[in-house]
Amino acid sequence: MTSTCTWPCPDLSGQTAPEYALRYLHQRKGCLLVIPPLFDEANKLRYFLGSVMRLLNRAGIGSVMPDFPGVNESLQPLETQTLAHWQNCANAAATHFSATHVLTVRASAILAPPGLSGWRYAPLPAANALRTMLRARVVMSREAGREETQSRLAERGRVAGLELAGHHIGPQMFAEMESARLPDSGRLADVDQQTVGGSGLWLRAEPDHDPAQAEALAAVLAVGMAQ
Amino acid sequence: MNSATAPAGAPGNQSEVDRTLRAILVDVLGLDHSQVAAFGADTGLFGYLPELDSMAVATLLTEIEDRLTIVIEDDEVDGEMLETFGALLLFTENKHAEG
C-alpha cells in the first residue's frame, strides 16, 4: 500500500519541521530508504524511483523516499541548507522509518547514513553534479548574451551562493559540493548502469521512464534484501 | 575519417566519434536510433529542438567528455558549435583528434 506521509525532519534551528515522504508500508522483508539524487536529477528520476519502490512492494519489501528540506514539496528555504544538514536529515529519516537498507542514487551517495547497508546506483561525486549545473548556467547565459565562466561563477557561489538549474544553492552547500568526492562505498554495493541496462534516465532532456530498468534495479535490491 | 558533411545514415562510413555522438543524442533526446541515424550535417540542435535546453546541453557536453575522454573548455562552447549536428560533430572530431 502506498501513501504520502510527513515525517519530522530536523531543521536548522535544532527543531523539526514536517517534510513529505513517499512510502510503501509493506515491511515484511525490511524497509529500504531511497535517497533521491540531488537537484535536477531528482526530477528526472522521481517516477523511475517510484516505480522501483512499487515493484519492491509487490515483493513484500517496504520503502520510503523522503523529501529533504528545501527541495520537492518542502516549505523550507533551500539557500540556507547544507550538505552536512542533509546528512543529518538522512540519518533522521533512517531512524524515523526504521530503515533496514539504503539506496542512494547518483550524487546522493554523499548522504548515505553510515549505519546501513545497501546500494549506490550509478554513484557520482557531488562535485561532478555541480559542474554540470555550472556548465548549464554558462550555456544559458551565453544564449542570453551574457559572458560567464565556470571559474567566475564558482568564486561567486562560494561567497554568495548561486542560482543553478532553478535551484538557489547557498554558499556553504556550494563549497561542500565543490569539494565533495565520492565517499568510500563502505557497506554499500555499487550498481552500475550496465547492470540496470539501457542508458541512464538522468541523461534525458525530459523526464522519461524505462520499465525494464526499474525491474532490473528492483530485482537487484529484492535479491539483496531477501538475504 | 568521415567529415561533418558526410551523408547521414551510412553506418559503414561513420567514424567512432560520429557513432558515439549519435548514441549520446539518442540517450539525451530519448529518440530511436533510426531517428538519430537520419540526422544530417544540417540538422538543427540547440535552438531547434525545444527539449535541448541549457541543462540538456550541459549533460550532452559532459557525456561527450566522459565517453570520448576529452575536455571541453567553457570558451569553446558557443551557439555555433551547438547549432547543427554537423558543427557539433566537426568540433568533437577535432577535439578527439587532438587527443
PDB file of N, CA and C in Angstrom, chain A residues 55-113:
ATOM      1  N   LEU A  55       7.580  -1.901  -7.349  1.00  0.00           N
ATOM      2  CA  LEU A  55       7.970  -3.291  -7.638  1.00  0.00           C
ATOM      3  C   LEU A  55       8.460  -3.994  -6.374  1.00  0.00           C
ATOM      4  N   LEU A  56       9.194  -3.281  -5.552  1.00  0.00           N
ATOM      5  CA  LEU A  56       9.666  -3.873  -4.295  1.00  0.00           C
ATOM      6  C   LEU A  56       8.489  -4.223  -3.391  1.00  0.00           C
ATOM      7  N   ASN A  57       7.491  -3.353  -3.393  1.00  0.00           N
ATOM      8  CA  ASN A  57       6.313  -3.590  -2.568  1.00  0.00           C
ATOM      9  C   ASN A  57       5.627  -4.901  -2.962  1.00  0.00           C
ATOM     10  N   ARG A  58       5.587  -5.127  -4.287  1.00  0.00           N
ATOM     11  CA  ARG A  58       4.992  -6.394  -4.765  1.00  0.00           C
ATOM     12  C   ARG A  58       5.782  -7.590  -4.274  1.00  0.00           C
ATOM     13  N   ALA A  59       7.069  -7.373  -4.001  1.00  0.00           N
ATOM     14  CA  ALA A  59       7.916  -8.472  -3.500  1.00  0.00           C
ATOM     15  C   ALA A  59       7.932  -8.509  -1.974  1.00  0.00           C
ATOM     16  N   GLY A  60       7.050  -7.711  -1.350  1.00  0.00           N
ATOM     17  CA  GLY A  60       6.941  -7.750   0.108  1.00  0.00           C
ATOM     18  C   GLY A  60       7.939  -6.868   0.828  1.00  0.00           C
ATOM     19  N   ILE A  61       8.521  -5.916   0.102  1.00  0.00           N
ATOM     20  CA  ILE A  61       9.556  -5.053   0.688  1.00  0.00           C
ATOM     21  C   ILE A  61       9.036  -3.628   0.776  1.00  0.00           C
ATOM     22  N   GLY A  62       9.074  -3.063   1.971  1.00  0.00           N
ATOM     23  CA  GLY A  62       8.659  -1.684   2.159  1.00  0.00           C
ATOM     24  C   GLY A  62       9.766  -0.726   1.761  1.00  0.00           C
ATOM     25  N   SER A  63       9.396   0.510   1.481  1.00  0.00           N
ATOM     26  CA  SER A  63      10.401   1.502   1.114  1.00  0.00           C
ATOM     27  C   SER A  63       9.853   2.899   1.378  1.00  0.00           C
ATOM     28  N   VAL A  64      10.749   3.831   1.501  1.00  0.00           N
ATOM     29  CA  VAL A  64      10.342   5.214   1.731  1.00  0.00           C
ATOM     30  C   VAL A  64      11.331   6.142   1.028  1.00  0.00           C
ATOM     31  N   MET A  65      10.784   7.163   0.379  1.00  0.00           N
ATOM     32  CA  MET A  65      11.631   8.173  -0.275  1.00  0.00           C
ATOM     33  C   MET A  65      11.262   9.533   0.314  1.00  0.00           C
ATOM     34  N   PRO A  66      12.050  10.008   1.275  1.00  0.00           N
ATOM     35  CA  PRO A  66      11.702  11.275   1.941  1.00  0.00           C
ATOM     36  C   PRO A  66      12.126  12.485   1.135  1.00  0.00           C
ATOM     37  N   ASP A  67      11.366  13.567   1.300  1.00  0.00           N
ATOM     38  CA  ASP A  67      11.827  14.867   0.811  1.00  0.00           C
ATOM     39  C   ASP A  67      12.893  15.386   1.755  1.00  0.00           C
ATOM     40  N   PHE A  68      13.835  16.107   1.211  1.00  0.00           N
ATOM     41  CA  PHE A  68      14.824  16.796   2.030  1.00  0.00           C
ATOM     42  C   PHE A  68      14.450  18.276   2.068  1.00  0.00           C
ATOM     43  N   PRO A  69      14.812  18.956   3.160  1.00  0.00           N
ATOM     44  CA  PRO A  69      14.391  20.363   3.281  1.00  0.00           C
ATOM     45  C   PRO A  69      14.914  21.223   2.132  1.00  0.00           C
ATOM     46  N   GLY A  70      14.007  22.015   1.587  1.00  0.00           N
ATOM     47  CA  GLY A  70      14.388  22.948   0.524  1.00  0.00           C
ATOM     48  C   GLY A  70      14.137  22.439  -0.879  1.00  0.00           C
ATOM     49  N   VAL A  71      13.783  21.157  -1.024  1.00  0.00           N
ATOM     50  CA  VAL A  71      13.549  20.622  -2.367  1.00  0.00           C
ATOM     51  C   VAL A  71      12.219  19.871  -2.434  1.00  0.00           C
ATOM     52  N   ASN A  72      11.776  19.641  -3.643  1.00  0.00           N
ATOM     53  CA  ASN A  72      10.497  18.978  -3.929  1.00  0.00           C
ATOM     54  C   ASN A  72       9.355  19.712  -3.221  1.00  0.00           C
ATOM     55  N   GLU A  73       8.626  19.047  -2.317  1.00  0.00           N
ATOM     56  CA  GLU A  73       7.459  19.694  -1.701  1.00  0.00           C
ATOM     57  C   GLU A  73       7.813  20.512  -0.462  1.00  0.00           C
ATOM     58  N   SER A  74       9.062  20.556  -0.105  1.00  0.00           N
ATOM     59  CA  SER A  74       9.455  21.198   1.155  1.00  0.00           C
ATOM     60  C   SER A  74       9.133  22.682   1.181  1.00  0.00           C
ATOM     61  N   LEU A  75       8.747  23.168   2.351  1.00  0.00           N
ATOM     62  CA  LEU A  75       8.486  24.590   2.532  1.00  0.00           C
ATOM     63  C   LEU A  75       9.708  25.322   3.088  1.00  0.00           C
ATOM     64  N   GLN A  76      10.760  24.580   3.396  1.00  0.00           N
ATOM     65  CA  GLN A  76      11.975  25.198   3.941  1.00  0.00           C
ATOM     66  C   GLN A  76      12.745  25.912   2.816  1.00  0.00           C
ATOM     67  N   PRO A  77      13.455  26.991   3.149  1.00  0.00           N
ATOM     68  CA  PRO A  77      14.267  27.661   2.114  1.00  0.00           C
ATOM     69  C   PRO A  77      15.468  26.791   1.744  1.00  0.00           C
ATOM     70  N   LEU A  78      15.744  26.716   0.455  1.00  0.00           N
ATOM     71  CA  LEU A  78      16.887  25.905   0.013  1.00  0.00           C
ATOM     72  C   LEU A  78      18.212  26.609   0.291  1.00  0.00           C
ATOM     73  N   GLU A  79      18.229  27.944   0.165  1.00  0.00           N
ATOM     74  CA  GLU A  79      19.531  28.638   0.184  1.00  0.00           C
ATOM     75  C   GLU A  79      20.255  28.537   1.521  1.00  0.00           C
ATOM     76  N   THR A  80      19.546  28.143   2.590  1.00  0.00           N
ATOM     77  CA  THR A  80      20.234  28.003   3.878  1.00  0.00           C
ATOM     78  C   THR A  80      20.610  26.550   4.179  1.00  0.00           C
ATOM     79  N   GLN A  81      20.240  25.633   3.305  1.00  0.00           N
ATOM     80  CA  GLN A  81      20.541  24.219   3.554  1.00  0.00           C
ATOM     81  C   GLN A  81      22.019  23.929   3.290  1.00  0.00           C
ATOM     82  N   THR A  82      22.508  22.887   3.940  1.00  0.00           N
ATOM     83  CA  THR A  82      23.894  22.460   3.711  1.00  0.00           C
ATOM     84  C   THR A  82      23.903  20.943   3.501  1.00  0.00           C
ATOM     85  N   LEU A  83      24.949  20.461   2.882  1.00  0.00           N
ATOM     86  CA  LEU A  83      25.049  19.003   2.711  1.00  0.00           C
ATOM     87  C   LEU A  83      25.166  18.316   4.071  1.00  0.00           C
ATOM     88  N   ALA A  84      25.893  18.963   4.988  1.00  0.00           N
ATOM     89  CA  ALA A  84      26.049  18.372   6.329  1.00  0.00           C
ATOM     90  C   ALA A  84      24.678  18.220   6.993  1.00  0.00           C
ATOM     91  N   HIS A  85      23.810  19.239   6.813  1.00  0.00           N
ATOM     92  CA  HIS A  85      22.474  19.143   7.405  1.00  0.00           C
ATOM     93  C   HIS A  85      21.662  18.047   6.710  1.00  0.00           C
ATOM     94  N   TRP A  86      21.780  17.955   5.402  1.00  0.00           N
ATOM     95  CA  TRP A  86      21.051  16.896   4.692  1.00  0.00           C
ATOM     96  C   TRP A  86      21.533  15.509   5.130  1.00  0.00           C
ATOM     97  N   GLN A  87      22.813  15.396   5.483  1.00  0.00           N
ATOM     98  CA  GLN A  87      23.290  14.114   6.010  1.00  0.00           C
ATOM     99  C   GLN A  87      22.596  13.805   7.342  1.00  0.00           C
ATOM    100  N   ASN A  88      22.438  14.840   8.188  1.00  0.00           N
ATOM    101  CA  ASN A  88      21.679  14.655   9.435  1.00  0.00           C
ATOM    102  C   ASN A  88      20.249  14.225   9.137  1.00  0.00           C
ATOM    103  N   CYS A  89      19.669  14.850   8.125  1.00  0.00           N
ATOM    104  CA  CYS A  89      18.277  14.527   7.763  1.00  0.00           C
ATOM    105  C   CYS A  89      18.169  13.081   7.286  1.00  0.00           C
ATOM    106  N   ALA A  90      19.149  12.632   6.506  1.00  0.00           N
ATOM    107  CA  ALA A  90      19.122  11.238   6.027  1.00  0.00           C
ATOM    108  C   ALA A  90      19.218  10.278   7.205  1.00  0.00           C
ATOM    109  N   ASN A  91      20.076  10.608   8.165  1.00  0.00           N
ATOM    110  CA  ASN A  91      20.188   9.762   9.366  1.00  0.00           C
ATOM    111  C   ASN A  91      18.872   9.735  10.133  1.00  0.00           C
ATOM    112  N   ALA A  92      18.254  10.927  10.252  1.00  0.00           N
ATOM    113  CA  ALA A  92      16.985  11.016  10.984  1.00  0.00           C
ATOM    114  C   ALA A  92      15.894  10.224  10.274  1.00  0.00           C
ATOM    115  N   ALA A  93      15.878  10.295   8.946  1.00  0.00           N
ATOM    116  CA  ALA A  93      14.870   9.549   8.183  1.00  0.00           C
ATOM    117  C   ALA A  93      15.072   8.044   8.371  1.00  0.00           C
ATOM    118  N   ALA A  94      16.323   7.613   8.357  1.00  0.00           N
ATOM    119  CA  ALA A  94      16.606   6.183   8.538  1.00  0.00           C
ATOM    120  C   ALA A  94      16.064   5.700   9.882  1.00  0.00           C
ATOM    121  N   THR A  95      16.272   6.521  10.908  1.00  0.00           N
ATOM    122  CA  THR A  95      15.795   6.149  12.253  1.00  0.00           C
ATOM    123  C   THR A  95      14.279   6.203  12.327  1.00  0.00           C
ATOM    124  N   HIS A  96      13.710   7.316  11.823  1.00  0.00           N
ATOM    125  CA  HIS A  96      12.256   7.502  11.937  1.00  0.00           C
ATOM    126  C   HIS A  96      11.495   6.376  11.234  1.00  0.00           C
ATOM    127  N   PHE A  97      11.957   5.985  10.056  1.00  0.00           N
ATOM    128  CA  PHE A  97      11.232   4.974   9.279  1.00  0.00           C
ATOM    129  C   PHE A  97      11.746   3.560   9.536  1.00  0.00           C
ATOM    130  N   SER A  98      12.654   3.405  10.505  1.00  0.00           N
ATOM    131  CA  SER A  98      13.236   2.085  10.819  1.00  0.00           C
ATOM    132  C   SER A  98      13.774   1.398   9.560  1.00  0.00           C
ATOM    133  N   ALA A  99      14.528   2.160   8.787  1.00  0.00           N
ATOM    134  CA  ALA A  99      15.074   1.607   7.547  1.00  0.00           C
ATOM    135  C   ALA A  99      16.079   0.500   7.858  1.00  0.00           C
ATOM    136  N   THR A 100      16.020  -0.542   7.055  1.00  0.00           N
ATOM    137  CA  THR A 100      16.980  -1.642   7.204  1.00  0.00           C
ATOM    138  C   THR A 100      18.075  -1.565   6.150  1.00  0.00           C
ATOM    139  N   HIS A 101      17.779  -0.887   5.039  1.00  0.00           N
ATOM    140  CA  HIS A 101      18.741  -0.753   3.941  1.00  0.00           C
ATOM    141  C   HIS A 101      18.585   0.635   3.332  1.00  0.00           C
ATOM    142  N   VAL A 102      19.580   1.028   2.556  1.00  0.00           N
ATOM    143  CA  VAL A 102      19.512   2.332   1.886  1.00  0.00           C
ATOM    144  C   VAL A 102      19.877   2.170   0.413  1.00  0.00           C
ATOM    145  N   LEU A 103      19.236   2.980  -0.417  1.00  0.00           N
ATOM    146  CA  LEU A 103      19.617   3.098  -1.830  1.00  0.00           C
ATOM    147  C   LEU A 103      19.929   4.569  -2.083  1.00  0.00           C
ATOM    148  N   THR A 104      21.177   4.853  -2.446  1.00  0.00           N
ATOM    149  CA  THR A 104      21.495   6.207  -2.897  1.00  0.00           C
ATOM    150  C   THR A 104      21.506   6.202  -4.417  1.00  0.00           C
ATOM    151  N   VAL A 105      21.267   7.359  -4.986  1.00  0.00           N
ATOM    152  CA  VAL A 105      21.153   7.457  -6.443  1.00  0.00           C
ATOM    153  C   VAL A 105      22.017   8.623  -6.923  1.00  0.00           C
ATOM    154  N   ARG A 106      22.988   8.306  -7.777  1.00  0.00           N
ATOM    155  CA  ARG A 106      23.876   9.337  -8.321  1.00  0.00           C
ATOM    156  C   ARG A 106      24.552  10.133  -7.192  1.00  0.00           C
ATOM    157  N   ALA A 107      24.415  11.447  -7.196  1.00  0.00           N
ATOM    158  CA  ALA A 107      25.191  12.252  -6.247  1.00  0.00           C
ATOM    159  C   ALA A 107      24.686  12.171  -4.812  1.00  0.00           C
ATOM    160  N   SER A 108      23.540  11.516  -4.599  1.00  0.00           N
ATOM    161  CA  SER A 108      23.086  11.374  -3.208  1.00  0.00           C
ATOM    162  C   SER A 108      23.909  10.345  -2.453  1.00  0.00           C
ATOM    163  N   ALA A 109      24.904   9.745  -3.102  1.00  0.00           N
ATOM    164  CA  ALA A 109      25.806   8.813  -2.403  1.00  0.00           C
ATOM    165  C   ALA A 109      26.424   9.481  -1.183  1.00  0.00           C
ATOM    166  N   ILE A 110      26.582  10.791  -1.261  1.00  0.00           N
ATOM    167  CA  ILE A 110      27.228  11.510  -0.156  1.00  0.00           C
ATOM    168  C   ILE A 110      26.324  11.586   1.080  1.00  0.00           C
ATOM    169  N   LEU A 111      25.045  11.282   0.919  1.00  0.00           N
ATOM    170  CA  LEU A 111      24.102  11.391   2.031  1.00  0.00           C
ATOM    171  C   LEU A 111      23.825  10.057   2.717  1.00  0.00           C
ATOM    172  N   ALA A 112      24.495   8.999   2.304  1.00  0.00           N
ATOM    173  CA  ALA A 112      24.189   7.664   2.854  1.00  0.00           C
ATOM    174  C   ALA A 112      24.403   7.626   4.363  1.00  0.00           C
ATOM    175  N   PRO A 113      23.394   7.223   5.139  1.00  0.00           N
ATOM    176  CA  PRO A 113      23.597   7.061   6.580  1.00  0.00           C
ATOM    177  C   PRO A 113      24.648   5.975   6.824  1.00  0.00           C
TER     178      PRO A 113
END
